[in-house]
Tab-separated table of C-alpha atoms and ligand atoms in Angstrom:
chain	number	residue	atom	x	y	z
A	31	MET	CA	9.104	4.145	10.748
A	32	GLY	CA	6.425	6.371	9.028
A	33	ILE	CA	3.666	6.164	6.482
A	34	VAL	CA	4.852	3.984	3.459
A	35	TRP	CA	1.895	2.637	1.644
A	36	ILE	CA	-0.782	4.951	0.702
A	37	LEU	CA	-4.038	4.731	-1.100
A	38	VAL	CA	-5.072	7.696	-3.415
A	39	VAL	CA	-8.811	8.077	-4.013
A	40	GLU	CA	-9.098	10.482	-6.554
A	41	ASP	CA	-11.045	10.675	-9.897
A	42	GLU	CA	-9.467	13.698	-11.404
A	43	PRO	CA	-6.587	12.168	-13.588
A	44	ALA	CA	-4.313	15.090	-13.192
A	45	MET	CA	-4.570	15.685	-9.437
A	46	ALA	CA	-4.342	11.949	-9.123
A	47	ASP	CA	-0.918	11.852	-11.134
A	48	LEU	CA	0.144	14.752	-8.913
A	49	LEU	CA	-0.561	12.951	-5.791
A	50	CYS	CA	0.973	9.908	-6.894
A	51	GLN	CA	4.320	11.632	-8.216
A	52	GLY	CA	4.699	13.807	-5.216
A	53	LEU	CA	3.858	10.909	-2.708
A	54	GLU	CA	6.629	8.709	-4.428
A	55	GLU	CA	8.745	11.392	-4.432
A	56	ALA	CA	8.563	11.409	-0.376
A	57	ASN	CA	9.687	7.807	-0.650
A	58	HIS	CA	5.926	6.246	-0.448
A	59	THR	CA	4.177	3.441	-2.229
A	60	VAL	CA	1.229	4.632	-3.727
A	61	THR	CA	-2.113	2.831	-4.764
A	62	VAL	CA	-4.187	4.742	-6.996
A	63	ALA	CA	-8.187	4.242	-7.192
A	64	ARG	CA	-10.205	6.252	-9.728
A	65	ASP	CA	-13.707	6.483	-7.720
A	66	GLY	CA	-15.244	5.747	-4.712
A	67	ALA	CA	-16.524	2.207	-4.939
A	68	GLU	CA	-12.848	1.064	-6.144
A	69	GLY	CA	-11.450	2.963	-3.412
A	70	LEU	CA	-13.482	1.159	-0.609
A	71	HIS	CA	-12.768	-1.955	-2.269
A	72	ALA	CA	-9.024	-1.085	-2.485
A	73	ALA	CA	-9.197	0.082	1.503
A	74	GLU	CA	-10.861	-3.218	2.626
A	75	ALA	CA	-8.637	-5.527	0.719
A	76	SER	CA	-5.267	-3.867	1.917
A	77	GLN	CA	-3.568	-2.708	4.868
A	78	PHE	CA	-2.651	0.757	3.485
A	79	ASP	CA	-0.762	2.874	5.981
A	80	ALA	CA	-3.195	6.150	5.239
A	81	ILE	CA	-5.479	6.897	2.747
A	82	VAL	CA	-5.765	10.395	0.807
A	83	LEU	CA	-9.296	10.760	-0.032
A	84	ASP	CA	-10.911	13.048	-2.450
A	85	VAL	CA	-14.330	13.825	-1.269
A	86	MET	CA	-16.408	14.479	-4.417
A	87	LEU	CA	-15.917	10.999	-6.253
A	88	PRO	CA	-18.189	9.166	-8.721
A	89	GLN	CA	-19.816	6.076	-7.328
A	90	MET	CA	-19.616	6.927	-3.566
A	91	ASP	CA	-18.269	10.063	-2.072
A	92	GLY	CA	-15.595	10.477	0.134
A	93	VAL	CA	-17.720	11.044	3.293
A	94	GLU	CA	-19.629	7.703	2.573
A	95	LEU	CA	-16.380	5.739	1.757
A	96	THR	CA	-15.004	7.091	5.077
A	97	ARG	CA	-18.462	5.910	6.997
A	98	ARG	CA	-18.315	2.391	5.529
A	99	LEU	CA	-14.804	1.741	6.066
A	100	ARG	CA	-14.978	2.545	9.652
A	101	ALA	CA	-18.176	0.786	9.977
A	102	ALA	CA	-16.209	-2.234	8.919
A	103	GLY	CA	-13.876	-1.477	11.851
A	104	ARG	CA	-11.019	-0.235	9.462
A	105	GLN	CA	-9.003	2.331	11.299
A	106	THR	CA	-6.532	3.380	8.377
A	107	PRO	CA	-5.956	7.047	8.951
A	108	ILE	CA	-7.636	9.036	6.289
A	109	LEU	CA	-6.801	12.529	5.234
A	110	MET	CA	-9.780	13.936	3.166
A	111	LEU	CA	-9.032	16.481	0.277
A	112	THR	CA	-11.971	19.187	-0.329
A	113	ALA	CA	-12.756	21.916	-2.452
A	114	ARG	CA	-12.342	25.506	-0.774
A	115	ASP	CA	-15.409	26.678	0.809
A	116	ALA	CA	-16.906	23.178	1.514
A	117	ALA	CA	-17.385	23.577	5.204
A	118	ALA	CA	-20.478	21.183	5.082
A	119	ASP	CA	-18.371	18.480	3.541
A	120	ILE	CA	-15.586	18.982	6.067
A	121	VAL	CA	-18.021	18.403	9.023
A	122	LYS	CA	-19.620	15.487	7.506
A	123	GLY	CA	-16.158	13.930	6.573
A	124	LEU	CA	-14.972	14.315	10.128
A	125	ASP	CA	-18.135	13.174	11.347
A	126	ALA	CA	-17.842	10.091	9.253
A	127	GLY	CA	-14.312	9.294	10.752
A	128	ALA	CA	-11.806	11.251	8.493
A	129	ASP	CA	-8.704	12.010	10.877
A	130	ASP	CA	-8.062	15.357	9.100
A	131	TYR	CA	-8.674	17.378	5.818
A	132	LEU	CA	-7.021	19.822	3.607
A	133	THR	CA	-8.548	22.027	0.844
A	134	LYS	CA	-7.325	22.314	-2.587
A	135	PRO	CA	-5.271	23.625	-3.796
A	136	PHE	CA	-2.557	22.540	-0.957
A	137	SER	CA	1.124	22.736	-0.218
A	138	TRP	CA	3.013	19.581	-0.267
A	139	LYS	CA	4.812	20.279	2.891
A	140	VAL	CA	1.286	20.579	4.717
A	141	LEU	CA	0.003	17.578	3.091
A	142	LEU	CA	3.098	15.447	4.104
A	143	ALA	CA	3.136	17.033	7.582
A	144	ARG	CA	-0.508	16.240	7.866
A	145	LEU	CA	-0.059	12.522	6.533
A	146	ARG	CA	2.743	12.339	9.391
A	147	ALA	CA	0.533	13.686	11.879
A	148	ILE	CA	-2.566	11.402	11.477
A	149	SER	CA	-0.098	8.450	11.121
A	150	ARG	CA	1.093	9.369	14.714
A	151	ARG	CA	-2.093	9.315	15.886
A	152	ALA	CA	-3.213	6.059	14.595
A	153	PRO	CA	-3.548	3.315	16.696
A	154	ARG	CA	-0.859	1.049	15.581
A	155	PRO	CA	-2.057	-2.578	15.211
A	156	ALA	CA	-0.346	-5.213	17.058
A	157	VAL	CA	1.846	-6.860	14.256
A	158	SER	CA	4.296	-9.651	14.995
A	159	THR	CA	6.941	-11.069	12.798
A	160	LEU	CA	6.216	-13.078	9.941
A	161	GLN	CA	8.569	-16.073	9.343
A	162	VAL	CA	9.156	-18.406	6.750
A	163	SER	CA	12.039	-20.864	7.384
A	164	ASP	CA	14.994	-18.920	8.352
A	165	LEU	CA	13.446	-15.621	6.608
A	166	SER	CA	11.707	-12.921	8.864
A	167	ILE	CA	10.115	-9.911	8.131
A	168	ASP	CA	8.655	-7.328	10.904
A	169	PRO	CA	5.833	-5.259	9.326
A	170	ALA	CA	6.117	-2.810	11.958
A	171	SER	CA	9.772	-1.846	11.336
A	172	SER	CA	9.986	-3.040	7.660
A	173	GLN	CA	13.063	-5.283	8.987
A	174	VAL	CA	13.723	-8.245	7.142
A	175	ARG	CA	16.508	-10.973	8.153
A	176	ARG	CA	17.554	-14.117	6.477
A	177	GLY	CA	19.453	-16.419	8.520
A	178	GLY	CA	20.059	-13.555	11.115
A	179	ALA	CA	21.657	-11.166	8.718
A	180	LEU	CA	19.428	-7.703	7.798
A	181	VAL	CA	18.410	-7.755	4.045
A	182	ASN	CA	17.899	-4.179	2.508
A	183	LEU	CA	14.935	-3.920	0.574
A	184	THR	CA	13.168	-1.111	-1.207
A	185	ALA	CA	9.619	-0.436	-0.165
A	186	THR	CA	8.246	-1.834	-3.343
A	187	GLU	CA	10.238	-5.043	-2.549
A	188	PHE	CA	9.031	-5.179	0.691
A	189	ARG	CA	5.453	-4.702	-0.062
A	190	ILE	CA	5.642	-7.574	-2.344
A	191	LEU	CA	7.623	-9.676	0.118
A	192	GLU	CA	5.058	-9.059	2.867
A	193	PHE	CA	2.416	-9.787	0.455
A	194	LEU	CA	3.814	-13.420	-0.273
A	195	MET	CA	4.823	-14.034	3.309
A	196	ARG	CA	1.371	-13.236	4.720
A	197	ARG	CA	0.203	-15.953	2.215
A	198	ALA	CA	3.259	-18.374	3.015
A	199	GLY	CA	2.649	-21.751	1.263
A	200	ARG	CA	-0.302	-20.433	-0.884
A	201	VAL	CA	0.131	-19.630	-4.466
A	202	VAL	CA	-0.381	-15.959	-5.361
A	203	SER	CA	-1.196	-15.091	-8.978
A	204	ARG	CA	0.494	-12.173	-10.819
A	205	SER	CA	-2.509	-10.030	-11.213
A	206	SER	CA	-3.489	-10.403	-7.401
A	207	MET	CA	-0.158	-9.032	-6.620
A	208	MET	CA	-0.351	-6.351	-9.277
A	209	GLU	CA	-3.317	-5.338	-7.655
A	210	ALA	CA	-2.430	-5.168	-4.212
A	211	ILE	CA	0.977	-3.580	-5.012
A	212	TRP	CA	0.222	-1.036	-7.601
A	213	GLY	CA	-3.428	-0.743	-7.372
A	214	PHE	CA	-5.536	-0.306	-10.473
A	215	GLU	CA	-3.183	1.687	-12.710
A	216	GLU	CA	-3.254	-0.087	-16.098
A	217	GLU	CA	0.311	0.833	-17.172
A	218	ILE	CA	1.846	-1.812	-15.250
A	219	GLU	CA	2.740	-4.911	-16.938
A	220	SER	CA	2.851	-8.140	-15.714
A	221	ASN	CA	6.406	-8.603	-16.368
A	222	THR	CA	6.687	-5.827	-13.791
A	223	VAL	CA	6.192	-8.196	-11.514
A	224	ASP	CA	8.808	-10.910	-12.579
A	225	ALA	CA	11.317	-8.138	-12.534
A	226	PHE	CA	10.589	-7.216	-8.578
A	227	ILE	CA	10.778	-11.202	-7.946
A	228	LYS	CA	13.969	-11.387	-9.564
A	229	LEU	CA	15.322	-8.388	-7.491
A	230	LEU	CA	13.901	-10.088	-4.211
A	231	ARG	CA	15.552	-13.437	-5.447
A	232	ASP	CA	18.786	-11.783	-5.763
A	233	LYS	CA	18.650	-10.323	-1.979
A	234	ILE	CA	16.956	-13.206	-0.344
A	235	ASP	CA	17.734	-16.474	-1.911
A	236	ARG	CA	20.973	-16.060	-4.051
A	237	GLY	CA	23.644	-18.076	-2.861
A	238	ARG	CA	21.485	-20.203	-0.399
A	239	GLU	CA	21.223	-23.486	-0.134
A	240	ARG	CA	17.286	-23.450	0.415
A	241	LYS	CA	15.259	-21.029	-2.235
A	242	LEU	CA	12.341	-19.858	-0.820
A	243	ILE	CA	10.693	-17.916	-3.604
A	244	GLN	CA	9.267	-20.405	-6.276
A	245	THR	CA	7.764	-20.028	-9.396
A	246	VAL	CA	4.397	-21.465	-10.547
A	247	ARG	CA	4.704	-21.468	-14.169
A	248	GLY	CA	2.245	-19.445	-15.675
A	249	PHE	CA	0.446	-18.221	-12.861
A	250	GLY	CA	2.526	-16.734	-10.280
A	251	TYR	CA	4.663	-17.219	-7.265
A	252	VAL	CA	4.720	-18.653	-3.819
A	253	ILE	CA	6.705	-18.538	-0.720
A	254	ARG	CA	7.558	-21.793	1.074
A	255	GLU	CA	10.169	-23.864	2.834
A	256	GLU	CA	10.045	-27.180	0.541
A	257	GLU	CA	10.669	-27.474	-2.930
B	478	CA	CA1	-13.014	14.765	-7.532
């Protein structure tokens, strides 16, 4: 299993869109943050598999973001993006705890290869299987089973299910799911969450006596065993 969920911290809209598009084409789920403060907040709030981090950012630069994230004990692999001839930035970034860097403009093949490399080097957190009733998911392998049978989910469906499973028994709002899964992009509408929940239900609950994904009207969803 390679990298799945990537946080892109980039303030230039064109570059953010380019990164987002390219990474999604490589089958990653992408969350975008538009400045350093937003990036740090996102990186602390969620368990990303890797961070693609621009160095020159408003609010807080990429070096400071890296320093604070590492100081908080988060080991998420970080690939820094720097302007050409920014040797001082590169040294500061690596010293602060970034795993690797790439200068702009970059080649996609190289960017994807660097991401694979830093994810291999990263210490794998010990993640155990999450279970609700006869539904289990393994965050390390992205395997999902209901009643022992394998269930195939897309990357986004898996993220949503994992988000719910990690909060099993607790009601989660649509807005918190949107922020965690899609980040701070404003184009996402709340009925996008509902559409994905419908897809998940078709795969997990359909035809089952016990429905696990439950709607909390006007608020959000909860995954739990009892009605
Ligand atoms: Ca920038």
